[in-house]
């Protein structure tokens, strides 16, 4: 059998991959069929990969230039992503649907493919890997952190870098359509195709090429090639549309999850505040009792230090009373009574002091817990605001796309897209031809001519970015 093989960049929704929530395009009755190969905590993976490098980097650096938390540095930065995701799939919902014999064969091929993925790609640290069978077609999500070691450039010697991680695997990259990432994905598709071939599945690749044909057959083949390319483009657009729908569903589920977490954090915050107030009240009571008893203890300590005994008024001896009788019946009982009272008082003060210290420690812990909860709540609110903005962008794009579908119909929209792609290609070819004809013949003039063309190209790119700002996913 012949089947297409697709490999694409995923949205990287870890909660969706783990099925922490069930999106609209997921069948809850088939969730138990999913296979989880790896499910590690991303922060712990960062510690494993980069903590030693951070420690080496911070040696001798000023405190304001040291890296306190590499995970947060990458998360808040713009140069690299925390992690990347790729999705691999064989066929589509028409020819490799979940639950069919062909779909089960696709699961078997993907299972065999993923087992050697980490061995083939040692610089792509896999921390999450899931084979989903609860959607229309079996597919594989692989989440990984790309990194490079023994880096000689600026920064840490072990660091996050997709470009350098892929270069170390032998993918050097070319132009903007032939990047290291594109080369690597195509290579992995070839590996997947080879495994599929062993199970009787031939990779169906759109487009053909023949070295020599007469003019009529050449044009015929070219038309066929264009039709096949359009079919491939249509399939890609359909996949992108399905991906967009899935991302919108994921975004809605993420927003709902964040709202629930926000409510829980608010409840925890209020509970922590009440505990902190109670602990502070108890501590104040203990402080008041300690302050009340402290002068008594201070006087007792002073008396013992100055006289070595209890200073008190002794009763007068009666006439002819013997010294032994006076000591045993009057002085000694009074001394014992005072000693017992002071001992009991000292024990009480000691117990109250210990109780106060315990409450003070508990109060500090609750106060710290309260501050941590406030910080976590602030982070959740930031993420919620960011996700809300992304949701509005995605919702706007989805609304415009749905509006076009309603107004023009699916076939008309796809035809317009293909016409626009063809027109852009023709304009680009015509422009290149005109530029080639306008190129000066003298070498010296060509340099200035090329510089002017480059400036015009950059200006056009900047103009396009301004024109379509807010339209990109």
Coordinates of C-alpha atoms in Angstrom, one line a residue:
X1 CA 0.0 0.0 0.0
X2 CA 1.1 3.6 -0.6
X3 CA 0.7 6.2 2.1
X4 CA 1.9 9.8 2.6
X5 CA 4.3 10.5 5.5
X6 CA 4.1 13.9 7.3
X7 CA 6.4 15.5 9.8
X8 CA 5.6 18.9 11.2
X9 CA 6.4 21.3 14.0
X10 CA 3.9 21.0 16.9
X11 CA 2.4 23.6 19.1
X12 CA 4.0 22.1 22.2
X13 CA 1.0 21.9 24.5
X14 CA 2.3 19.6 27.2
X15 CA -1.0 19.5 29.0
X16 CA -2.8 18.5 25.8
X17 CA -0.2 15.8 25.1
X18 CA -0.5 14.4 28.6
X19 CA -4.3 14.6 28.3
X20 CA -4.6 16.7 31.5
X21 CA -7.7 18.0 29.8
X22 CA -9.8 16.5 26.9
X23 CA -10.1 18.9 23.9
X24 CA -13.0 18.9 21.5
X25 CA -11.2 16.8 18.8
X26 CA -10.4 14.0 21.3
X27 CA -12.6 10.9 21.9
X28 CA -12.6 10.3 25.7
X29 CA -13.4 6.6 25.2
X30 CA -10.1 6.0 23.4
X31 CA -7.8 8.0 25.7
X32 CA -6.7 4.7 27.4
X33 CA -5.3 3.5 24.0
X34 CA -2.6 6.3 24.1
X35 CA 1.0 5.3 24.7
X36 CA 3.2 7.4 27.0
X37 CA 6.9 6.7 26.3
X38 CA 8.3 9.6 28.4
X39 CA 6.8 12.2 30.7
X40 CA 9.5 14.0 32.6
X41 CA 9.4 17.4 34.4
X42 CA 10.9 20.0 32.1
X43 CA 12.4 22.0 35.0
X44 CA 14.2 18.9 36.3
X45 CA 15.5 18.2 32.8
X46 CA 17.0 21.7 32.7
X47 CA 18.7 21.1 36.0
X48 CA 20.1 17.9 34.7
X49 CA 21.5 19.4 31.5
X50 CA 22.6 22.9 32.5
X51 CA 23.2 23.2 36.3
X52 CA 26.9 22.3 36.1
X53 CA 27.4 24.7 33.1
X54 CA 25.6 27.5 35.1
X55 CA 27.9 27.0 38.0
X56 CA 31.0 27.1 35.7
X57 CA 29.7 30.2 34.0
X58 CA 29.0 32.1 37.2
X59 CA 32.6 31.7 38.6
X60 CA 34.2 35.1 38.8
X61 CA 31.2 37.0 37.4
X62 CA 29.6 40.0 39.1
X63 CA 26.4 39.1 40.9
X64 CA 24.3 41.1 38.5
X65 CA 25.8 39.2 35.5
X66 CA 25.4 35.7 37.0
X67 CA 22.6 33.3 35.9
X68 CA 20.4 32.5 38.8
X69 CA 17.9 30.2 37.0
X70 CA 18.7 29.1 33.4
X71 CA 15.1 27.8 32.9
X72 CA 13.7 31.2 33.6
X73 CA 16.3 33.0 31.5
X74 CA 15.3 30.9 28.4
X75 CA 11.6 31.2 29.2
X76 CA 11.7 35.0 29.4
X77 CA 14.2 35.4 26.5
X78 CA 13.4 35.7 22.8
X79 CA 16.4 33.9 21.2
X80 CA 15.6 30.3 22.0
X81 CA 12.4 28.3 23.0
X82 CA 12.3 26.3 26.2
X83 CA 11.6 23.2 24.0
X84 CA 10.5 22.1 20.6
X85 CA 7.9 19.6 19.4
X86 CA 7.6 17.5 16.2
X87 CA 4.6 15.4 15.1
X88 CA 4.9 12.4 12.8
X89 CA 2.0 10.7 11.0
X90 CA 1.5 8.1 8.4
X91 CA -1.5 8.6 6.0
X92 CA -4.6 10.5 6.9
X93 CA -8.1 9.9 8.4
X94 CA -9.3 8.4 5.1
X95 CA -6.7 5.7 4.7
X96 CA -5.1 5.2 8.1
X97 CA -8.0 5.9 10.6
X98 CA -7.7 4.9 14.2
X99 CA -9.3 1.5 15.0
X100 CA -8.9 0.1 11.4
X101 CA -6.4 -2.5 10.4
X102 CA -4.4 0.1 8.5
X103 CA -4.5 2.4 11.6
X104 CA -3.2 -0.4 13.8
X105 CA -0.4 -1.0 11.3
X106 CA 0.5 2.7 11.5
X107 CA 0.7 2.4 15.4
X108 CA 3.1 -0.5 15.0
X109 CA 5.4 1.4 12.6
X110 CA 5.4 4.6 14.8
X111 CA 6.1 2.5 17.9
X112 CA 9.1 0.9 16.2
X113 CA 10.3 4.3 14.8
X114 CA 10.3 6.1 18.2
X115 CA 12.3 3.5 20.1
X116 CA 15.6 4.6 18.5
X117 CA 14.8 8.3 18.2
X118 CA 16.9 9.4 21.2
X119 CA 19.8 7.2 20.1
X120 CA 19.8 8.7 16.6
X121 CA 19.5 12.2 18.0
X122 CA 21.7 12.5 21.2
X123 CA 21.7 16.3 21.2
X124 CA 17.8 16.4 21.3
X125 CA 17.0 15.6 24.9
X126 CA 13.5 14.0 24.8
X127 CA 11.4 14.6 27.9
X128 CA 7.9 14.0 26.6
X129 CA 6.8 11.4 24.0
X130 CA 3.2 10.3 23.3
X131 CA 1.5 8.2 20.7
X132 CA -2.2 9.4 20.4
X133 CA -4.9 7.0 19.3
X134 CA -7.9 9.0 20.6
X135 CA -8.0 11.4 17.6
X136 CA -8.8 10.7 13.9
X137 CA -5.4 9.3 12.8
X138 CA -2.6 7.8 14.9
X139 CA 0.2 10.3 15.4
X140 CA 3.3 10.8 17.5
X141 CA 4.2 13.8 19.6
X142 CA 7.9 14.2 20.5
X143 CA 9.0 17.0 22.9
X144 CA 12.7 17.7 23.3
X145 CA 15.3 20.2 24.5
X146 CA 18.0 20.9 21.8
X147 CA 21.4 21.6 23.3
X148 CA 25.1 21.9 22.5
X149 CA 28.1 21.0 24.6
X150 CA 31.7 22.3 24.5
X151 CA 30.5 25.6 23.0
X152 CA 33.3 27.9 22.4
X153 CA 31.3 31.1 21.7
X154 CA 29.7 33.6 24.0
X155 CA 27.8 32.4 27.1
X156 CA 27.8 29.0 28.8
X157 CA 29.7 26.0 27.4
X158 CA 26.5 23.9 27.5
X159 CA 23.5 25.8 26.3
X160 CA 20.1 25.6 24.5
X161 CA 20.5 25.9 20.7
X162 CA 18.4 24.2 18.1
X163 CA 20.6 25.3 15.2
X164 CA 23.9 24.0 16.8
X165 CA 22.2 20.8 18.1
X166 CA 21.2 19.9 14.6
X167 CA 24.5 21.0 13.1
X168 CA 26.3 18.6 15.5
X169 CA 24.0 15.8 14.0
X170 CA 25.3 16.7 10.5
X171 CA 22.6 19.1 9.2
X172 CA 24.4 22.2 8.0
X173 CA 21.4 24.0 6.4
X174 CA 21.3 26.1 3.2
X175 CA 18.9 28.8 2.2
X176 CA 15.8 29.9 4.1
X177 CA 13.8 27.0 2.6
X178 CA 16.5 24.5 3.3
X179 CA 17.2 25.1 7.0
X180 CA 18.8 22.7 9.4
X181 CA 15.4 21.9 10.9
X182 CA 13.9 21.2 7.4
X183 CA 16.8 18.9 6.5
X184 CA 16.5 17.1 9.8
X185 CA 12.7 16.6 9.5
X186 CA 13.1 15.2 6.0
X187 CA 15.8 12.8 7.2
X188 CA 13.5 11.6 10.0
X189 CA 10.7 11.1 7.5
X190 CA 13.1 8.9 5.4
X191 CA 13.9 6.9 8.5
X192 CA 10.2 6.5 9.2
X193 CA 9.6 5.6 5.5
X194 CA 12.3 2.8 5.7
X195 CA 10.6 1.2 8.7
X196 CA 7.2 1.5 7.0
X197 CA 8.6 -0.2 3.9
X198 CA 9.5 -3.2 6.0
X199 CA 5.8 -3.5 7.0
X200 CA 4.5 -3.2 3.4
X201 CA 3.9 0.6 3.3
X202 CA 5.4 2.5 0.4
X203 CA 6.0 6.3 0.9
X204 CA 3.8 8.2 -1.5
X205 CA 5.6 11.3 -2.5
X206 CA 3.8 13.9 -4.6
X207 CA 5.6 15.0 -7.9
X208 CA 7.7 13.1 -10.5
X209 CA 10.8 13.9 -12.5
X210 CA 12.0 12.6 -15.9
X211 CA 15.2 13.7 -17.6
X212 CA 14.1 13.9 -21.2
X213 CA 10.7 14.2 -22.9
X214 CA 9.4 15.6 -26.1
X215 CA 7.7 19.0 -26.0
X216 CA 4.1 17.6 -25.9
X217 CA 4.8 15.0 -23.2
X218 CA 7.0 17.4 -21.3
X219 CA 4.1 19.9 -21.1
X220 CA 1.8 17.1 -20.2
X221 CA 4.1 15.9 -17.4
X222 CA 4.5 19.5 -16.2
X223 CA 0.8 19.9 -16.0
X224 CA 0.5 16.6 -14.1
X225 CA 3.3 17.8 -11.8
X226 CA 1.5 21.1 -11.2
X227 CA -1.7 19.2 -10.4
X228 CA 0.1 16.9 -8.0
X229 CA 1.8 19.8 -6.3
X230 CA -1.5 21.5 -6.0
X231 CA -2.9 18.4 -4.4
X232 CA 0.0 18.2 -2.0
X233 CA -0.5 21.9 -1.2
X234 CA -4.2 21.2 -0.7
X235 CA -3.4 18.4 1.7
X236 CA -0.9 20.6 3.5
X237 CA -3.5 23.4 3.8
X238 CA -6.1 20.9 5.1
X239 CA -3.5 19.7 7.7
X240 CA -2.7 23.3 8.7
X241 CA -6.5 24.0 9.0
X242 CA -6.9 20.9 11.2
X243 CA -3.8 22.0 13.2
X244 CA -5.3 25.5 13.6
X245 CA -8.6 24.1 14.9
X246 CA -6.7 21.8 17.3
X247 CA -4.6 24.8 18.5
X248 CA -7.8 26.9 19.1
X249 CA -9.3 24.0 21.1
X250 CA -6.1 23.6 23.1
X251 CA -6.0 27.4 23.8
X252 CA -9.6 27.4 25.0
X253 CA -8.9 24.4 27.3
X254 CA -5.7 26.0 28.6
X255 CA -7.6 29.2 29.4
X256 CA -10.2 27.2 31.2
X257 CA -7.5 25.4 33.2
X258 CA -5.7 28.6 34.0
X259 CA -9.0 30.2 35.2
X260 CA -9.6 27.2 37.5
X261 CA -6.0 27.4 38.8
X262 CA -6.5 31.2 39.4
X263 CA -9.6 30.5 41.5
X264 CA -7.7 27.9 43.5
X265 CA -4.7 30.2 44.0
X266 CA -7.1 32.9 45.3
X267 CA -8.6 30.5 47.8
X268 CA -5.2 29.4 49.0
X269 CA -4.1 33.0 49.3
X270 CA -7.1 33.8 51.4
X271 CA -6.5 30.8 53.6
X272 CA -2.8 31.7 54.0
X273 CA -3.7 35.3 54.9
X274 CA -6.2 34.1 57.6
X275 CA -3.5 31.7 59.1
X276 CA -1.0 34.5 59.1
X277 CA -3.3 36.8 60.9
X278 CA -4.1 34.1 63.5
X279 CA -0.5 33.3 64.0
X280 CA 0.3 37.0 64.4
X281 CA -2.4 37.4 67.0
X282 CA -1.2 34.4 69.0
X283 CA 2.4 35.7 68.8
X284 CA 1.3 39.1 70.1
X285 CA -0.4 37.4 73.1
X286 CA 2.7 35.5 73.9
X287 CA 4.8 38.6 73.6
X288 CA 2.5 40.4 76.0
X289 CA 2.7 37.6 78.6
X290 CA 6.5 37.4 78.3
X291 CA 6.7 41.2 78.8
X292 CA 4.6 40.9 81.9
X293 CA 6.7 38.2 83.5
X294 CA 10.1 39.4 82.4
X295 CA 10.4 42.1 85.1
X296 CA 9.7 39.5 87.8
X297 CA 12.4 37.2 86.5
X298 CA 14.8 40.1 86.1
X299 CA 14.3 41.0 89.8
X300 CA 14.7 37.3 90.9
X301 CA 17.9 37.0 88.9
X302 CA 19.2 40.3 90.4
X303 CA 18.5 39.1 93.9
X304 CA 20.2 35.7 93.4
X305 CA 23.2 37.4 91.8
X306 CA 23.7 40.0 94.4
X307 CA 23.0 38.0 97.6
X308 CA 23.2 34.4 96.6
X309 CA 19.9 33.8 98.5
X310 CA 16.4 35.1 98.6
X311 CA 16.2 38.6 100.1
X312 CA 13.1 38.9 102.2
X313 CA 11.8 40.1 105.6
X314 CA 12.2 37.5 108.3
X315 CA 9.9 37.2 111.3
X316 CA 11.2 38.4 114.7
X317 CA 12.5 35.7 117.1
X318 CA 10.5 35.4 120.4
X319 CA 12.1 35.7 123.8
X320 CA 14.2 32.7 124.9
X321 CA 13.7 31.1 121.4
X322 CA 16.6 28.8 120.5
X323 CA 18.5 29.5 117.3
X324 CA 18.0 25.9 116.0
X325 CA 14.2 26.2 116.6
X326 CA 14.1 29.6 114.9
X327 CA 16.0 28.3 111.9
X328 CA 14.0 25.0 111.5
X329 CA 10.5 26.4 112.2
X330 CA 10.6 29.9 110.7
X331 CA 13.5 30.5 108.4
X332 CA 13.7 27.2 106.6
X333 CA 10.0 26.8 105.8
X334 CA 10.0 30.4 104.5
X335 CA 13.1 29.7 102.4
X336 CA 11.6 26.5 100.9
X337 CA 8.3 28.2 100.1
X338 CA 10.1 31.1 98.3
X339 CA 12.4 28.7 96.5
X340 CA 9.4 26.7 95.2
X341 CA 7.5 29.7 94.0
X342 CA 10.5 31.1 92.1
X343 CA 11.3 27.7 90.6
X344 CA 7.7 27.4 89.4
X345 CA 7.7 30.9 88.1
X346 CA 11.0 30.3 86.2
X347 CA 9.6 27.1 84.7
X348 CA 6.5 28.9 83.5
X349 CA 8.6 31.7 81.9
X350 CA 10.8 29.1 80.2
X351 CA 7.8 27.2 78.9
X352 CA 6.2 30.4 77.7
X353 CA 9.4 31.5 76.0
X354 CA 9.7 28.1 74.2
X355 CA 6.0 28.4 73.2
X356 CA 6.6 31.9 71.9
X357 CA 9.6 30.8 69.8
X358 CA 7.6 27.9 68.3
X359 CA 4.8 30.2 67.3
X360 CA 7.2 32.7 65.9
X361 CA 8.8 30.0 63.8
X362 CA 5.3 28.9 62.6
X363 CA 4.4 32.5 61.8
X364 CA 7.6 33.0 59.7
X365 CA 6.8 29.8 57.8
X366 CA 3.2 30.9 57.1
X367 CA 4.4 34.3 56.1
X368 CA 6.9 32.8 53.6
X369 CA 4.1 30.4 52.3
X370 CA 1.9 33.5 51.8
X371 CA 4.6 35.4 49.9
X372 CA 5.3 32.3 47.7
X373 CA 1.6 32.0 47.0
X374 CA 1.4 35.7 46.0
X375 CA 4.4 35.2 43.6
X376 CA 2.9 32.1 42.0
X377 CA -0.4 33.9 41.6
X378 CA 1.3 36.8 39.9
X379 CA 3.1 34.4 37.5
X380 CA -0.2 32.7 36.7
X381 CA -1.9 36.1 36.1
X382 CA 1.0 37.0 33.6
X383 CA 0.6 33.7 31.8
X384 CA -3.2 34.1 31.7
X385 CA -2.9 37.6 30.2
X386 CA -0.4 36.4 27.6
X387 CA -2.6 33.4 26.7
X388 CA -5.7 35.6 26.5
X389 CA -3.9 37.8 24.0
X390 CA -2.9 34.8 21.9
X391 CA -6.4 33.5 22.1
X392 CA -7.8 36.7 20.7
X393 CA -5.3 36.5 17.8
X394 CA -6.2 32.9 17.1
X395 CA -9.9 33.6 17.4
X396 CA -9.7 36.5 15.0
X397 CA -7.9 34.4 12.4
X398 CA -10.4 31.6 12.9
X399 CA -13.3 34.0 12.5
X400 CA -11.9 35.5 9.3
X401 CA -11.2 32.0 7.9
X402 CA -14.7 30.8 8.8
X403 CA -16.3 33.9 7.3
X404 CA -14.5 33.3 4.0
X405 CA -15.7 29.7 4.0
X406 CA -19.3 30.8 4.6
X407 CA -19.1 33.5 1.9
X408 CA -17.2 31.8 -0.8
X409 CA -17.3 28.1 0.0
X410 CA -14.5 25.7 0.8
X411 CA -13.7 24.9 -2.9
X412 CA -13.5 28.6 -3.8
X413 CA -11.2 29.5 -0.9
X414 CA -8.8 26.7 -1.8
X415 CA -8.9 27.7 -5.4
X416 CA -8.1 31.3 -4.5
X417 CA -5.2 30.2 -2.3
X418 CA -3.8 28.1 -5.1
X419 CA -4.2 31.0 -7.6
X420 CA -2.4 33.4 -5.2
X421 CA 0.4 30.9 -4.8
X422 CA 0.7 30.5 -8.5
X423 CA 0.6 34.2 -9.2
X424 CA 3.3 34.9 -6.5
X425 CA 5.5 32.3 -8.1
X426 CA 5.0 33.7 -11.6
X427 CA 5.7 37.3 -10.4
X428 CA 8.8 36.1 -8.6
X429 CA 10.1 34.3 -11.7
X430 CA 9.3 37.3 -13.9
X431 CA 11.0 39.6 -11.5
X432 CA 14.1 37.4 -11.4
X433 CA 14.2 37.3 -15.2
X434 CA 13.9 41.1 -15.5
X435 CA 16.6 41.6 -12.9
X436 CA 18.8 39.2 -14.8
X437 CA 18.2 41.1 -18.0
X438 CA 18.9 44.4 -16.3
X439 CA 22.1 43.2 -14.7
X440 CA 25.1 45.4 -15.9
X441 CA 27.6 43.6 -18.1
X442 CA 30.6 45.2 -16.3
X443 CA 31.7 43.5 -13.1
X444 CA 32.3 46.8 -11.3
X445 CA 28.7 48.0 -12.0
X446 CA 27.2 44.7 -10.9
X447 CA 28.3 45.2 -7.3
X448 CA 26.4 48.5 -7.0
X449 CA 23.4 47.0 -8.9
X450 CA 23.3 44.0 -6.5
X451 CA 23.5 46.3 -3.5
X452 CA 20.5 48.3 -4.7
X453 CA 18.5 45.2 -5.4
X454 CA 19.2 43.9 -1.9
X455 CA 18.0 47.2 -0.3
X456 CA 14.8 47.0 -2.4
X457 CA 14.3 43.4 -1.2
X458 CA 14.8 44.3 2.4
X459 CA 12.4 47.3 2.1
X460 CA 9.7 45.0 0.6
X461 CA 10.1 42.5 3.4
X462 CA 9.7 45.3 6.0
X463 CA 6.7 46.6 4.1
X464 CA 5.1 43.1 4.1
X465 CA 5.7 42.6 7.8
X466 CA 3.9 46.0 8.5
X467 CA 1.1 45.1 6.2
X468 CA 0.4 41.7 7.7
X469 CA 1.3 42.5 11.3
X470 CA -1.2 40.7 13.7
X471 CA -2.2 38.2 11.0
X472 CA 0.5 35.6 11.7
X473 CA -0.2 32.6 14.0

